[in-house]
Amino acid sequence: MKILFFGRGAIGTMYAWAFENAGHTVEFYVREGRKVQYGSHVNLELWDTRRSKKDRIVKEKWPIVIQEEIQENHDYDLIFISVNPEQVSSVVKYLAPRVGNATVLFFNNYWQDPQLAVHPIPASQMVYGFPGGGGGYEGNTLYGGMYKTVQFGTYESEPTPRDLTVRKLFAEAGFKITVQKDIQSWLRNHYAFNVAMEIEVLKRGSFAKVVSSPEALTGLSRNLKEMIPVLKAKGSKLDVMTKVVSALPSRVVGFLLSHVVFSPKGMPYALVEHNHYKVGYAVQEVISEARKHGINAPRLYAVEHLIAK
């Protein structure tokens, strides 16, 4: 399969590396001028949980192919979108007249309805999923990691042939497929968790400071609890993670996040520590939703002045 990754972000780069190692052809599309900036390779320092524990750490100088234009008569089988939510509209605007017959994988965190976001790309060519992993760049070195499990869902009554083809692609590359029956609710729950963390990043200045602070992680729990009425107002069902956080005292959740989930020696800590993307857009989206429904959310409203306009 020939696969084009939109942008050279952390998520896309890791899965591109995995697919190339599985025998597929992968390329990256970047904006004009970025090809020289990014260069011809990426230094990878990854955790790959598809491998045994002794072989899990990958350190590799990986050559990549970058394009600065997508031809209308391209021969890509799959176009992979994994970008920040504020970038989706511009990506779709550029891609829609160039999609051809390719399947488009929306592998993204998103608060609004992805089906509306990707219009006018034909609905019949869309597949929806979500990665298991994360990370970030330090210069030209990508520090990141992939879990074995990836999430998929569909807005149709049954998975389409394109859905099944993409799921097979991941499965044959060594990933485990989990299918979410309500992919929209699952995405919003995950989005809310990210926003809960971003609120603490706005207060403290970086992801690294948040995951190394038990107090900040306790705050994350309080932030998520405050967003539960917003999720319900949006029509989303609560997933297991959100229910657990809502049921336990915030200090207990903070302790578990600090000592178990984000233990300094663990993969989640390493992934978040190197995350440097600019926060605020997602927080503002949830704040706007809370105001729309008249929901009392003081922890959200208190950080609005910290969001760069």
Short mmCIF file of C-alpha atoms in Angstrom, two decimals:
data_model
loop_
_atom_site.label_atom_id
_atom_site.label_comp_id
_atom_site.label_asym_id
_atom_site.label_seq_id
_atom_site.Cartn_x
_atom_site.Cartn_y
_atom_site.Cartn_z
CA MET A 1 0.00 0.00 0.00
CA LYS A 2 1.18 3.54 -0.74
CA ILE A 3 0.42 5.86 2.17
CA LEU A 4 0.68 9.66 2.46
CA PHE A 5 0.97 11.21 5.91
CA PHE A 6 -0.34 14.75 6.16
CA GLY A 7 2.35 16.66 8.04
CA ARG A 8 5.35 15.30 9.88
CA GLY A 9 3.89 15.21 13.37
CA ALA A 10 4.83 12.77 16.10
CA ILE A 11 1.88 10.40 15.64
CA GLY A 12 2.11 10.24 11.86
CA THR A 13 5.86 9.71 11.93
CA MET A 14 5.66 6.76 14.31
CA TYR A 15 2.94 4.97 12.36
CA ALA A 16 4.69 5.73 9.07
CA TRP A 17 7.81 4.06 10.43
CA ALA A 18 5.75 1.06 11.55
CA PHE A 19 4.05 0.72 8.17
CA GLU A 20 7.29 1.05 6.22
CA ASN A 21 8.75 -1.72 8.34
CA ALA A 22 5.68 -3.79 7.45
CA GLY A 23 6.51 -3.42 3.74
CA HIS A 24 4.45 -0.39 2.71
CA THR A 25 5.56 2.77 0.90
CA VAL A 26 5.20 5.91 3.02
CA GLU A 27 5.63 9.60 2.22
CA PHE A 28 4.95 12.86 4.05
CA TYR A 29 3.23 15.98 2.77
CA VAL A 30 4.42 19.26 4.32
CA ARG A 31 3.87 22.93 3.54
CA GLU A 32 6.15 24.66 1.06
CA GLY A 33 9.53 25.42 2.63
CA ARG A 34 9.26 22.78 5.35
CA LYS A 35 11.05 20.09 3.33
CA VAL A 36 14.40 21.86 3.71
CA GLN A 37 13.66 22.65 7.34
CA TYR A 38 12.86 19.03 8.24
CA GLY A 39 15.65 17.41 6.23
CA SER A 40 15.86 13.91 4.83
CA HIS A 41 15.69 11.86 8.03
CA VAL A 42 14.28 11.67 11.55
CA ASN A 43 16.19 10.50 14.59
CA LEU A 44 13.86 8.09 16.36
CA GLU A 45 13.89 7.31 20.07
CA LEU A 46 10.74 5.26 20.54
CA TRP A 47 9.02 2.86 22.85
CA ASP A 48 7.36 0.20 20.70
CA THR A 49 5.14 -2.02 22.83
CA ARG A 50 4.48 -4.41 19.94
CA ARG A 51 7.94 -5.77 20.75
CA SER A 52 9.20 -7.80 23.69
CA LYS A 53 10.37 -5.79 26.70
CA LYS A 54 14.06 -6.32 25.95
CA ASP A 55 13.66 -4.97 22.38
CA ARG A 56 11.10 -2.26 23.13
CA ILE A 57 13.40 0.78 22.86
CA VAL A 58 14.11 1.83 19.27
CA LYS A 59 16.95 4.21 18.39
CA GLU A 60 17.31 4.74 14.68
CA LYS A 61 18.21 7.34 12.05
CA TRP A 62 15.28 6.88 9.67
CA PRO A 63 15.34 8.28 6.10
CA ILE A 64 12.03 9.80 5.01
CA VAL A 65 10.48 11.01 1.75
CA ILE A 66 8.83 14.43 1.88
CA GLN A 67 6.57 16.08 -0.72
CA GLU A 68 5.46 19.72 -0.80
CA GLU A 69 2.58 19.16 -3.18
CA ILE A 70 -0.16 16.57 -3.63
CA GLN A 71 -0.86 15.99 -7.30
CA GLU A 72 -4.51 15.54 -8.31
CA ASN A 73 -3.58 12.37 -10.21
CA HIS A 74 -1.64 10.81 -7.33
CA ASP A 75 -1.56 7.07 -6.68
CA TYR A 76 -1.83 7.03 -2.89
CA ASP A 77 -4.05 4.29 -1.49
CA LEU A 78 -4.40 5.90 1.92
CA ILE A 79 -4.05 9.46 3.22
CA PHE A 80 -3.40 9.63 6.96
CA ILE A 81 -4.59 12.71 8.90
CA SER A 82 -3.35 13.15 12.45
CA VAL A 83 -3.06 16.86 13.25
CA ASN A 84 -3.99 19.26 16.03
CA PRO A 85 -7.77 19.97 16.06
CA GLU A 86 -7.32 23.61 15.06
CA GLN A 87 -5.55 22.46 11.87
CA VAL A 88 -8.31 20.16 10.62
CA SER A 89 -10.28 22.74 8.62
CA SER A 90 -7.24 23.96 6.66
CA VAL A 91 -6.12 20.36 6.02
CA VAL A 92 -9.54 19.40 4.66
CA LYS A 93 -9.73 22.54 2.52
CA TYR A 94 -6.42 21.67 0.86
CA LEU A 95 -7.03 17.95 0.60
CA ALA A 96 -10.65 17.81 -0.63
CA PRO A 97 -9.93 18.59 -4.31
CA ARG A 98 -6.88 16.30 -4.25
CA VAL A 99 -8.20 13.21 -2.48
CA GLY A 100 -8.73 11.21 -5.68
CA ASN A 101 -9.77 7.63 -4.93
CA ALA A 102 -7.68 7.34 -1.76
CA THR A 103 -9.12 6.26 1.54
CA VAL A 104 -8.73 9.03 4.13
CA LEU A 105 -8.03 8.00 7.72
CA PHE A 106 -9.09 10.60 10.29
CA PHE A 107 -6.78 9.53 13.13
CA ASN A 108 -7.43 12.50 15.32
CA ASN A 109 -8.58 13.85 18.62
CA TYR A 110 -11.70 15.95 18.00
CA TRP A 111 -14.51 17.60 19.97
CA GLN A 112 -16.96 18.50 17.21
CA ASP A 113 -18.53 16.07 14.73
CA PRO A 114 -15.73 14.69 12.52
CA GLN A 115 -18.22 13.93 9.76
CA LEU A 116 -19.02 17.62 9.42
CA ALA A 117 -15.37 18.59 9.77
CA VAL A 118 -14.20 16.52 6.80
CA HIS A 119 -16.90 17.68 4.36
CA PRO A 120 -16.56 17.93 1.32
CA ILE A 121 -14.34 14.82 1.28
CA PRO A 122 -16.77 12.04 0.26
CA ALA A 123 -18.15 10.24 3.31
CA SER A 124 -17.71 6.93 1.50
CA GLN A 125 -13.92 7.41 1.52
CA MET A 126 -13.57 8.25 5.21
CA VAL A 127 -12.35 5.96 8.00
CA TYR A 128 -12.23 7.03 11.65
CA GLY A 129 -9.75 5.92 14.28
CA PHE A 130 -7.53 7.03 17.11
CA PRO A 131 -3.87 6.29 17.90
CA GLY A 132 -2.39 4.67 20.95
CA GLY A 133 0.70 6.67 21.69
CA GLY A 134 2.26 10.10 21.65
CA GLY A 135 5.43 12.06 21.99
CA GLY A 136 7.14 15.11 20.59
CA TYR A 137 10.16 16.47 18.79
CA GLU A 138 13.32 17.92 20.28
CA GLY A 139 14.99 19.38 17.20
CA ASN A 140 15.04 16.58 14.64
CA THR A 141 14.72 13.82 17.23
CA LEU A 142 11.32 12.29 17.87
CA TYR A 143 10.84 11.00 21.41
CA GLY A 144 7.68 8.95 21.43
CA GLY A 145 6.01 5.64 21.84
CA MET A 146 3.26 3.44 20.51
CA TYR A 147 0.96 1.14 22.39
CA LYS A 148 -0.10 -2.03 20.68
CA THR A 149 -3.80 -1.10 20.73
CA VAL A 150 -5.45 1.35 18.33
CA GLN A 151 -9.09 2.45 18.29
CA PHE A 152 -11.51 2.40 15.38
CA GLY A 153 -15.16 3.17 14.89
CA THR A 154 -17.67 3.89 12.17
CA TYR A 155 -20.69 6.11 11.70
CA GLU A 156 -22.30 3.46 9.49
CA SER A 157 -24.39 0.51 10.67
CA GLU A 158 -21.54 -1.84 9.68
CA PRO A 159 -17.86 -1.27 8.88
CA THR A 160 -17.32 -0.43 5.22
CA PRO A 161 -14.83 -2.23 2.95
CA ARG A 162 -12.48 0.73 3.45
CA ASP A 163 -12.84 0.41 7.23
CA LEU A 164 -11.92 -3.26 7.05
CA THR A 165 -8.96 -2.62 4.73
CA VAL A 166 -7.47 -0.02 7.08
CA ARG A 167 -8.01 -2.21 10.13
CA LYS A 168 -6.28 -5.06 8.32
CA LEU A 169 -3.37 -2.73 7.53
CA PHE A 170 -2.86 -2.04 11.23
CA ALA A 171 -3.39 -5.64 12.28
CA GLU A 172 -0.82 -6.93 9.78
CA ALA A 173 1.66 -4.35 11.11
CA GLY A 174 1.31 -5.88 14.58
CA PHE A 175 -1.32 -3.65 16.16
CA LYS A 176 -4.37 -4.82 18.09
CA ILE A 177 -7.69 -3.39 16.90
CA THR A 178 -10.30 -2.21 19.39
CA VAL A 179 -13.63 -1.14 17.91
CA GLN A 180 -15.61 1.55 19.71
CA LYS A 181 -19.35 1.26 19.17
CA ASP A 182 -19.81 4.97 19.89
CA ILE A 183 -16.67 6.51 18.43
CA GLN A 184 -18.02 10.06 18.83
CA SER A 185 -18.50 9.71 22.59
CA TRP A 186 -15.13 7.97 22.94
CA LEU A 187 -13.37 10.82 21.15
CA ARG A 188 -15.04 13.46 23.31
CA ASN A 189 -14.16 11.66 26.55
CA HIS A 190 -10.53 11.48 25.44
CA TYR A 191 -10.67 15.13 24.35
CA ALA A 192 -11.97 16.11 27.79
CA PHE A 193 -9.08 14.29 29.48
CA ASN A 194 -6.62 16.17 27.26
CA VAL A 195 -8.32 19.46 28.07
CA ALA A 196 -8.12 18.63 31.77
CA MET A 197 -4.35 18.30 31.35
CA GLU A 198 -4.05 21.39 29.14
CA ILE A 199 -5.67 23.49 31.87
CA GLU A 200 -2.80 22.52 34.18
CA VAL A 201 -0.27 23.19 31.39
CA LEU A 202 -1.68 26.71 31.02
CA LYS A 203 -1.17 27.23 34.76
CA ARG A 204 2.30 25.69 35.02
CA GLY A 205 3.89 26.30 31.64
CA SER A 206 4.67 22.84 30.25
CA PHE A 207 3.53 19.24 30.02
CA ALA A 208 6.73 18.13 31.75
CA LYS A 209 5.89 20.23 34.81
CA VAL A 210 2.38 18.81 34.97
CA VAL A 211 3.30 15.11 34.84
CA SER A 212 6.03 15.63 37.45
CA SER A 213 3.67 17.35 39.90
CA PRO A 214 1.23 15.32 42.05
CA GLU A 215 -0.61 18.56 42.81
CA ALA A 216 -1.09 19.30 39.10
CA LEU A 217 -2.33 15.76 38.44
CA THR A 218 -4.81 16.12 41.29
CA GLY A 219 -5.93 19.31 39.57
CA LEU A 220 -6.33 17.36 36.34
CA SER A 221 -8.82 15.10 38.11
CA ARG A 222 -10.79 18.09 39.39
CA ASN A 223 -10.80 19.61 35.92
CA LEU A 224 -12.19 16.44 34.36
CA LYS A 225 -14.91 16.15 36.99
CA GLU A 226 -15.98 19.68 36.14
CA MET A 227 -16.30 18.76 32.46
CA ILE A 228 -18.63 15.79 33.00
CA PRO A 229 -21.78 17.99 32.76
CA VAL A 230 -20.35 19.45 29.54
CA LEU A 231 -19.88 15.96 28.08
CA LYS A 232 -23.43 15.03 29.03
CA ALA A 233 -24.81 18.27 27.57
CA LYS A 234 -22.97 17.43 24.34
CA GLY A 235 -24.85 14.12 24.24
CA SER A 236 -21.83 11.94 24.99
CA LYS A 237 -21.84 8.80 27.09
CA LEU A 238 -19.15 8.61 29.78
CA ASP A 239 -16.46 6.01 29.14
CA VAL A 240 -14.81 3.85 31.80
CA MET A 241 -11.91 6.25 32.42
CA THR A 242 -14.19 9.24 32.95
CA LYS A 243 -16.52 7.25 35.23
CA VAL A 244 -13.59 6.10 37.39
CA VAL A 245 -12.24 9.64 37.70
CA SER A 246 -15.69 10.94 38.61
CA ALA A 247 -16.23 8.25 41.24
CA LEU A 248 -12.92 8.52 43.10
CA PRO A 249 -11.74 11.42 45.29
CA SER A 250 -9.49 13.78 43.31
CA ARG A 251 -6.53 13.21 45.62
CA VAL A 252 -6.79 9.46 45.04
CA VAL A 253 -6.89 9.99 41.27
CA GLY A 254 -3.94 12.40 41.52
CA PHE A 255 -1.96 9.81 43.51
CA LEU A 256 -2.70 7.08 40.95
CA LEU A 257 -1.81 9.33 38.03
CA SER A 258 1.44 10.40 39.70
CA HIS A 259 2.63 7.02 40.98
CA VAL A 260 1.16 4.60 38.44
CA VAL A 261 0.11 6.19 35.13
CA PHE A 262 2.81 8.87 34.97
CA SER A 263 5.53 7.16 36.94
CA PRO A 264 8.84 8.80 35.89
CA LYS A 265 10.19 5.46 34.67
CA GLY A 266 7.14 4.62 32.57
CA MET A 267 6.29 5.14 28.93
CA PRO A 268 3.34 7.57 29.48
CA TYR A 269 5.61 9.95 31.40
CA ALA A 270 8.20 9.88 28.63
CA LEU A 271 5.56 10.54 25.95
CA VAL A 272 3.98 13.53 27.67
CA GLU A 273 7.29 14.97 28.89
CA HIS A 274 8.36 15.71 25.30
CA ASN A 275 5.04 17.18 24.21
CA HIS A 276 5.52 20.83 23.30
CA TYR A 277 2.49 21.74 21.20
CA LYS A 278 0.76 25.02 21.93
CA VAL A 279 -2.23 24.48 24.20
CA GLY A 280 -5.41 26.49 24.50
CA TYR A 281 -7.58 25.84 21.43
CA ALA A 282 -9.16 22.70 22.89
CA VAL A 283 -9.66 24.37 26.27
CA GLN A 284 -11.47 27.27 24.60
CA GLU A 285 -13.72 24.85 22.71
CA VAL A 286 -14.88 23.21 25.93
CA ILE A 287 -15.25 26.59 27.68
CA SER A 288 -17.48 27.78 24.83
CA GLU A 289 -19.55 24.60 25.11
CA ALA A 290 -19.94 25.03 28.87
CA ARG A 291 -21.10 28.65 28.44
CA LYS A 292 -23.49 27.64 25.68
CA HIS A 293 -25.28 25.29 28.10
CA GLY A 294 -25.01 27.58 31.13
CA ILE A 295 -22.80 25.13 33.02
CA ASN A 296 -20.92 26.28 36.09
CA ALA A 297 -17.26 25.49 35.37
CA PRO A 298 -15.06 27.81 37.45
CA ARG A 299 -11.82 25.87 36.91
CA LEU A 300 -12.24 26.15 33.13
CA TYR A 301 -13.24 29.81 33.16
CA ALA A 302 -10.33 30.71 35.46
CA VAL A 303 -7.71 29.88 32.80
CA GLU A 304 -9.38 31.59 29.85
CA HIS A 305 -7.21 34.68 30.24
CA LEU A 306 -4.10 32.47 29.88
CA ILE A 307 -5.07 31.33 26.37
CA ALA A 308 -3.12 33.23 23.72
CA LYS A 309 -5.49 35.06 21.41
#
